[in-house]
């Protein structure tokens, strides 16, 4: 056994694997598993899976409000959406903001280039964000207008007051 392998064994045995590496592996694994399950389902099953994610988002809304200390307004919905994106390995930011509308751009995703990752899969997993936003404020509408999985430079979500 050489020094590198001994060092790696030490890192593993003493639970010193960096959190960022664990997180990336976990997020990629969740995406791959979701994609595989999505591809196995028929049309009705895919709708049910989307509904499960939507309900998870709604159920997580209060926790996001509390943990992030955000208001239940348009801006708070945007911050929660960006935070949720970050948890799932998506880098996003507020591109434009005014009193009635916020535009969020996502520029990087751990899943975009994965095998069988399609705009349909993106739309299904996005149900979580839709539920999260509606759980925070029912008067905020979530609309995705661009998708990297469709070839766009970035994903674009527009949050508007209803």
PDB file of C-alpha atoms in Angstrom:
ATOM      1  CA  UNK A   1       0.000   0.000   0.000  1.00  0.00           C
ATOM      2  CA  UNK A   2       1.497   3.361  -1.016  1.00  0.00           C
ATOM      3  CA  UNK A   3       1.292   6.626   0.915  1.00  0.00           C
ATOM      4  CA  UNK A   4      -1.643   7.945  -1.147  1.00  0.00           C
ATOM      5  CA  UNK A   5      -3.780   4.903  -0.498  1.00  0.00           C
ATOM      6  CA  UNK A   6      -2.900   4.978   3.222  1.00  0.00           C
ATOM      7  CA  UNK A   7      -3.869   8.640   3.363  1.00  0.00           C
ATOM      8  CA  UNK A   8      -7.171   7.931   1.603  1.00  0.00           C
ATOM      9  CA  UNK A   9      -7.893   5.068   3.988  1.00  0.00           C
ATOM     10  CA  UNK A  10      -7.195   7.382   6.934  1.00  0.00           C
ATOM     11  CA  UNK A  11      -9.603   9.984   5.519  1.00  0.00           C
ATOM     12  CA  UNK A  12     -12.341   7.360   5.071  1.00  0.00           C
ATOM     13  CA  UNK A  13     -11.830   5.539   8.387  1.00  0.00           C
ATOM     14  CA  UNK A  14     -11.841   8.798  10.365  1.00  0.00           C
ATOM     15  CA  UNK A  15     -14.832  10.273   8.537  1.00  0.00           C
ATOM     16  CA  UNK A  16     -12.835  13.162   7.060  1.00  0.00           C
ATOM     17  CA  UNK A  17     -14.314  13.162   3.552  1.00  0.00           C
ATOM     18  CA  UNK A  18     -15.001  16.835   2.789  1.00  0.00           C
ATOM     19  CA  UNK A  19     -18.643  17.834   3.158  1.00  0.00           C
ATOM     20  CA  UNK A  20     -18.672  19.435  -0.294  1.00  0.00           C
ATOM     21  CA  UNK A  21     -17.658  16.145  -1.935  1.00  0.00           C
ATOM     22  CA  UNK A  22     -20.344  14.281   0.025  1.00  0.00           C
ATOM     23  CA  UNK A  23     -22.934  16.861  -0.957  1.00  0.00           C
ATOM     24  CA  UNK A  24     -22.026  16.744  -4.673  1.00  0.00           C
ATOM     25  CA  UNK A  25     -22.154  12.953  -4.711  1.00  0.00           C
ATOM     26  CA  UNK A  26     -25.500  12.966  -2.879  1.00  0.00           C
ATOM     27  CA  UNK A  27     -27.059  15.624  -5.121  1.00  0.00           C
ATOM     28  CA  UNK A  28     -25.902  13.834  -8.268  1.00  0.00           C
ATOM     29  CA  UNK A  29     -27.215  10.556  -6.873  1.00  0.00           C
ATOM     30  CA  UNK A  30     -30.625  12.054  -6.120  1.00  0.00           C
ATOM     31  CA  UNK A  31     -30.813  13.471  -9.642  1.00  0.00           C
ATOM     32  CA  UNK A  32     -29.776  10.196 -11.250  1.00  0.00           C
ATOM     33  CA  UNK A  33     -32.255   8.224  -9.161  1.00  0.00           C
ATOM     34  CA  UNK A  34     -35.051  10.693  -9.912  1.00  0.00           C
ATOM     35  CA  UNK A  35     -34.262  10.517 -13.629  1.00  0.00           C
ATOM     36  CA  UNK A  36     -34.227   6.710 -13.631  1.00  0.00           C
ATOM     37  CA  UNK A  37     -37.536   6.531 -11.762  1.00  0.00           C
ATOM     38  CA  UNK A  38     -39.082   9.170 -14.027  1.00  0.00           C
ATOM     39  CA  UNK A  39     -38.067   7.193 -17.136  1.00  0.00           C
ATOM     40  CA  UNK A  40     -39.649   4.005 -15.752  1.00  0.00           C
ATOM     41  CA  UNK A  41     -43.054   5.607 -15.169  1.00  0.00           C
ATOM     42  CA  UNK A  42     -45.993   5.933 -17.522  1.00  0.00           C
ATOM     43  CA  UNK A  43     -47.714   9.290 -18.077  1.00  0.00           C
ATOM     44  CA  UNK A  44     -49.930   8.924 -14.995  1.00  0.00           C
ATOM     45  CA  UNK A  45     -46.990   7.875 -12.820  1.00  0.00           C
ATOM     46  CA  UNK A  46     -44.988  10.890 -13.971  1.00  0.00           C
ATOM     47  CA  UNK A  47     -47.864  13.180 -12.965  1.00  0.00           C
ATOM     48  CA  UNK A  48     -47.995  11.515  -9.548  1.00  0.00           C
ATOM     49  CA  UNK A  49     -44.244  11.951  -9.103  1.00  0.00           C
ATOM     50  CA  UNK A  50     -44.575  15.652  -9.968  1.00  0.00           C
ATOM     51  CA  UNK A  51     -47.410  15.960  -7.433  1.00  0.00           C
ATOM     52  CA  UNK A  52     -45.231  14.362  -4.752  1.00  0.00           C
ATOM     53  CA  UNK A  53     -42.509  16.947  -5.412  1.00  0.00           C
ATOM     54  CA  UNK A  54     -45.043  19.791  -5.453  1.00  0.00           C
ATOM     55  CA  UNK A  55     -46.407  18.662  -2.078  1.00  0.00           C
ATOM     56  CA  UNK A  56     -42.868  18.388  -0.682  1.00  0.00           C
ATOM     57  CA  UNK A  57     -42.239  21.996  -1.738  1.00  0.00           C
ATOM     58  CA  UNK A  58     -45.445  23.210  -0.113  1.00  0.00           C
ATOM     59  CA  UNK A  59     -44.617  21.277   3.055  1.00  0.00           C
ATOM     60  CA  UNK A  60     -41.077  22.702   3.194  1.00  0.00           C
ATOM     61  CA  UNK A  61     -42.204  26.325   2.723  1.00  0.00           C
ATOM     62  CA  UNK A  62     -42.630  27.192   6.402  1.00  0.00           C
ATOM     63  CA  UNK A  63     -39.219  25.743   7.233  1.00  0.00           C
ATOM     64  CA  UNK A  64     -37.578  27.823   4.480  1.00  0.00           C
ATOM     65  CA  UNK A  65     -39.295  30.974   5.777  1.00  0.00           C
ATOM     66  CA  UNK A  66     -38.160  30.251   9.319  1.00  0.00           C
ATOM     67  CA  UNK A  67     -34.581  29.149   8.560  1.00  0.00           C
ATOM     68  CA  UNK A  68     -33.879  31.848   5.965  1.00  0.00           C
ATOM     69  CA  UNK A  69     -35.757  34.529   7.944  1.00  0.00           C
ATOM     70  CA  UNK A  70     -37.507  35.717   4.786  1.00  0.00           C
ATOM     71  CA  UNK A  71     -40.795  37.478   4.355  1.00  0.00           C
ATOM     72  CA  UNK A  72     -43.678  35.806   2.558  1.00  0.00           C
ATOM     73  CA  UNK A  73     -43.441  38.222  -0.360  1.00  0.00           C
ATOM     74  CA  UNK A  74     -42.118  38.130  -3.920  1.00  0.00           C
ATOM     75  CA  UNK A  75     -38.501  38.677  -2.849  1.00  0.00           C
ATOM     76  CA  UNK A  76     -38.751  36.032  -0.122  1.00  0.00           C
ATOM     77  CA  UNK A  77     -40.037  33.530  -2.698  1.00  0.00           C
ATOM     78  CA  UNK A  78     -37.036  34.299  -4.921  1.00  0.00           C
ATOM     79  CA  UNK A  79     -34.565  33.803  -2.066  1.00  0.00           C
ATOM     80  CA  UNK A  80     -36.212  30.497  -1.110  1.00  0.00           C
ATOM     81  CA  UNK A  81     -36.101  29.325  -4.731  1.00  0.00           C
ATOM     82  CA  UNK A  82     -32.407  30.184  -5.038  1.00  0.00           C
ATOM     83  CA  UNK A  83     -31.705  28.387  -1.747  1.00  0.00           C
ATOM     84  CA  UNK A  84     -33.592  25.288  -2.914  1.00  0.00           C
ATOM     85  CA  UNK A  85     -31.655  25.384  -6.187  1.00  0.00           C
ATOM     86  CA  UNK A  86     -28.409  25.497  -4.226  1.00  0.00           C
ATOM     87  CA  UNK A  87     -29.409  22.427  -2.215  1.00  0.00           C
ATOM     88  CA  UNK A  88     -29.993  20.538  -5.471  1.00  0.00           C
ATOM     89  CA  UNK A  89     -26.718  21.605  -7.077  1.00  0.00           C
ATOM     90  CA  UNK A  90     -28.097  24.424  -9.199  1.00  0.00           C
ATOM     91  CA  UNK A  91     -26.357  27.808  -9.237  1.00  0.00           C
ATOM     92  CA  UNK A  92     -28.838  30.640  -9.684  1.00  0.00           C
ATOM     93  CA  UNK A  93     -29.191  34.337  -9.003  1.00  0.00           C
ATOM     94  CA  UNK A  94     -31.649  37.231  -9.320  1.00  0.00           C
ATOM     95  CA  UNK A  95     -31.080  38.699 -12.791  1.00  0.00           C
ATOM     96  CA  UNK A  96     -33.772  41.402 -12.567  1.00  0.00           C
ATOM     97  CA  UNK A  97     -36.127  42.606  -9.867  1.00  0.00           C
ATOM     98  CA  UNK A  98     -38.915  45.139  -9.553  1.00  0.00           C
ATOM     99  CA  UNK A  99     -42.017  45.437  -7.373  1.00  0.00           C
ATOM    100  CA  UNK A 100     -44.121  43.061  -9.486  1.00  0.00           C
ATOM    101  CA  UNK A 101     -41.623  40.618 -10.980  1.00  0.00           C
ATOM    102  CA  UNK A 102     -38.344  38.851 -10.285  1.00  0.00           C
ATOM    103  CA  UNK A 103     -36.331  37.031 -12.928  1.00  0.00           C
ATOM    104  CA  UNK A 104     -34.024  34.262 -11.748  1.00  0.00           C
ATOM    105  CA  UNK A 105     -31.304  32.771 -13.948  1.00  0.00           C
ATOM    106  CA  UNK A 106     -29.748  29.367 -13.309  1.00  0.00           C
ATOM    107  CA  UNK A 107     -26.379  28.989 -14.966  1.00  0.00           C
ATOM    108  CA  UNK A 108     -25.105  25.653 -13.714  1.00  0.00           C
ATOM    109  CA  UNK A 109     -26.746  22.354 -12.818  1.00  0.00           C
ATOM    110  CA  UNK A 110     -25.274  19.054 -11.676  1.00  0.00           C
ATOM    111  CA  UNK A 111     -27.800  17.152 -13.789  1.00  0.00           C
ATOM    112  CA  UNK A 112     -28.129  18.945 -17.140  1.00  0.00           C
ATOM    113  CA  UNK A 113     -25.696  16.765 -19.064  1.00  0.00           C
ATOM    114  CA  UNK A 114     -26.685  13.467 -17.465  1.00  0.00           C
ATOM    115  CA  UNK A 115     -27.906  10.623 -19.643  1.00  0.00           C
ATOM    116  CA  UNK A 116     -31.653  10.858 -20.418  1.00  0.00           C
ATOM    117  CA  UNK A 117     -31.963  14.258 -18.679  1.00  0.00           C
ATOM    118  CA  UNK A 118     -34.670  15.987 -20.700  1.00  0.00           C
ATOM    119  CA  UNK A 119     -36.772  19.148 -20.433  1.00  0.00           C
ATOM    120  CA  UNK A 120     -39.633  16.893 -19.292  1.00  0.00           C
ATOM    121  CA  UNK A 121     -37.515  15.631 -16.381  1.00  0.00           C
ATOM    122  CA  UNK A 122     -36.585  19.246 -15.515  1.00  0.00           C
ATOM    123  CA  UNK A 123     -40.232  20.274 -15.541  1.00  0.00           C
ATOM    124  CA  UNK A 124     -41.133  17.399 -13.252  1.00  0.00           C
ATOM    125  CA  UNK A 125     -38.430  18.102 -10.676  1.00  0.00           C
ATOM    126  CA  UNK A 126     -39.282  21.812 -10.905  1.00  0.00           C
ATOM    127  CA  UNK A 127     -42.630  20.995  -9.279  1.00  0.00           C
ATOM    128  CA  UNK A 128     -40.769  21.189  -5.965  1.00  0.00           C
ATOM    129  CA  UNK A 129     -39.928  24.866  -6.613  1.00  0.00           C
ATOM    130  CA  UNK A 130     -43.477  25.609  -7.712  1.00  0.00           C
ATOM    131  CA  UNK A 131     -44.825  24.086  -4.505  1.00  0.00           C
ATOM    132  CA  UNK A 132     -42.238  25.916  -2.416  1.00  0.00           C
ATOM    133  CA  UNK A 133     -43.134  29.293  -3.905  1.00  0.00           C
ATOM    134  CA  UNK A 134     -46.889  28.694  -3.607  1.00  0.00           C
ATOM    135  CA  UNK A 135     -46.400  27.424  -0.038  1.00  0.00           C
ATOM    136  CA  UNK A 136     -44.687  30.675   0.848  1.00  0.00           C
ATOM    137  CA  UNK A 137     -47.138  32.948  -0.966  1.00  0.00           C
ATOM    138  CA  UNK A 138     -50.133  31.793  -3.027  1.00  0.00           C
ATOM    139  CA  UNK A 139     -50.175  35.174  -4.774  1.00  0.00           C
ATOM    140  CA  UNK A 140     -46.818  34.592  -6.463  1.00  0.00           C
ATOM    141  CA  UNK A 141     -46.805  32.804  -9.805  1.00  0.00           C
ATOM    142  CA  UNK A 142     -43.811  30.672 -10.879  1.00  0.00           C
ATOM    143  CA  UNK A 143     -43.095  30.360 -14.603  1.00  0.00           C
ATOM    144  CA  UNK A 144     -40.072  28.795 -16.314  1.00  0.00           C
ATOM    145  CA  UNK A 145     -39.420  30.473 -19.676  1.00  0.00           C
ATOM    146  CA  UNK A 146     -36.008  29.030 -20.629  1.00  0.00           C
ATOM    147  CA  UNK A 147     -34.283  25.728 -19.971  1.00  0.00           C
ATOM    148  CA  UNK A 148     -30.666  24.719 -20.389  1.00  0.00           C
ATOM    149  CA  UNK A 149     -31.932  21.212 -21.128  1.00  0.00           C
ATOM    150  CA  UNK A 150     -33.610  22.708 -24.236  1.00  0.00           C
ATOM    151  CA  UNK A 151     -30.358  24.334 -25.339  1.00  0.00           C
ATOM    152  CA  UNK A 152     -30.855  27.762 -23.765  1.00  0.00           C
ATOM    153  CA  UNK A 153     -27.788  29.469 -22.246  1.00  0.00           C
ATOM    154  CA  UNK A 154     -29.458  29.451 -18.827  1.00  0.00           C
ATOM    155  CA  UNK A 155     -32.693  28.447 -17.174  1.00  0.00           C
ATOM    156  CA  UNK A 156     -34.994  31.380 -16.529  1.00  0.00           C
ATOM    157  CA  UNK A 157     -37.739  31.526 -13.952  1.00  0.00           C
ATOM    158  CA  UNK A 158     -40.058  34.491 -13.661  1.00  0.00           C
ATOM    159  CA  UNK A 159     -41.862  35.072 -10.392  1.00  0.00           C
ATOM    160  CA  UNK A 160     -44.761  37.517 -10.647  1.00  0.00           C
ATOM    161  CA  UNK A 161     -47.412  38.857  -8.342  1.00  0.00           C
ATOM    162  CA  UNK A 162     -50.856  37.508  -9.255  1.00  0.00           C
TER     163      UNK A 162
END
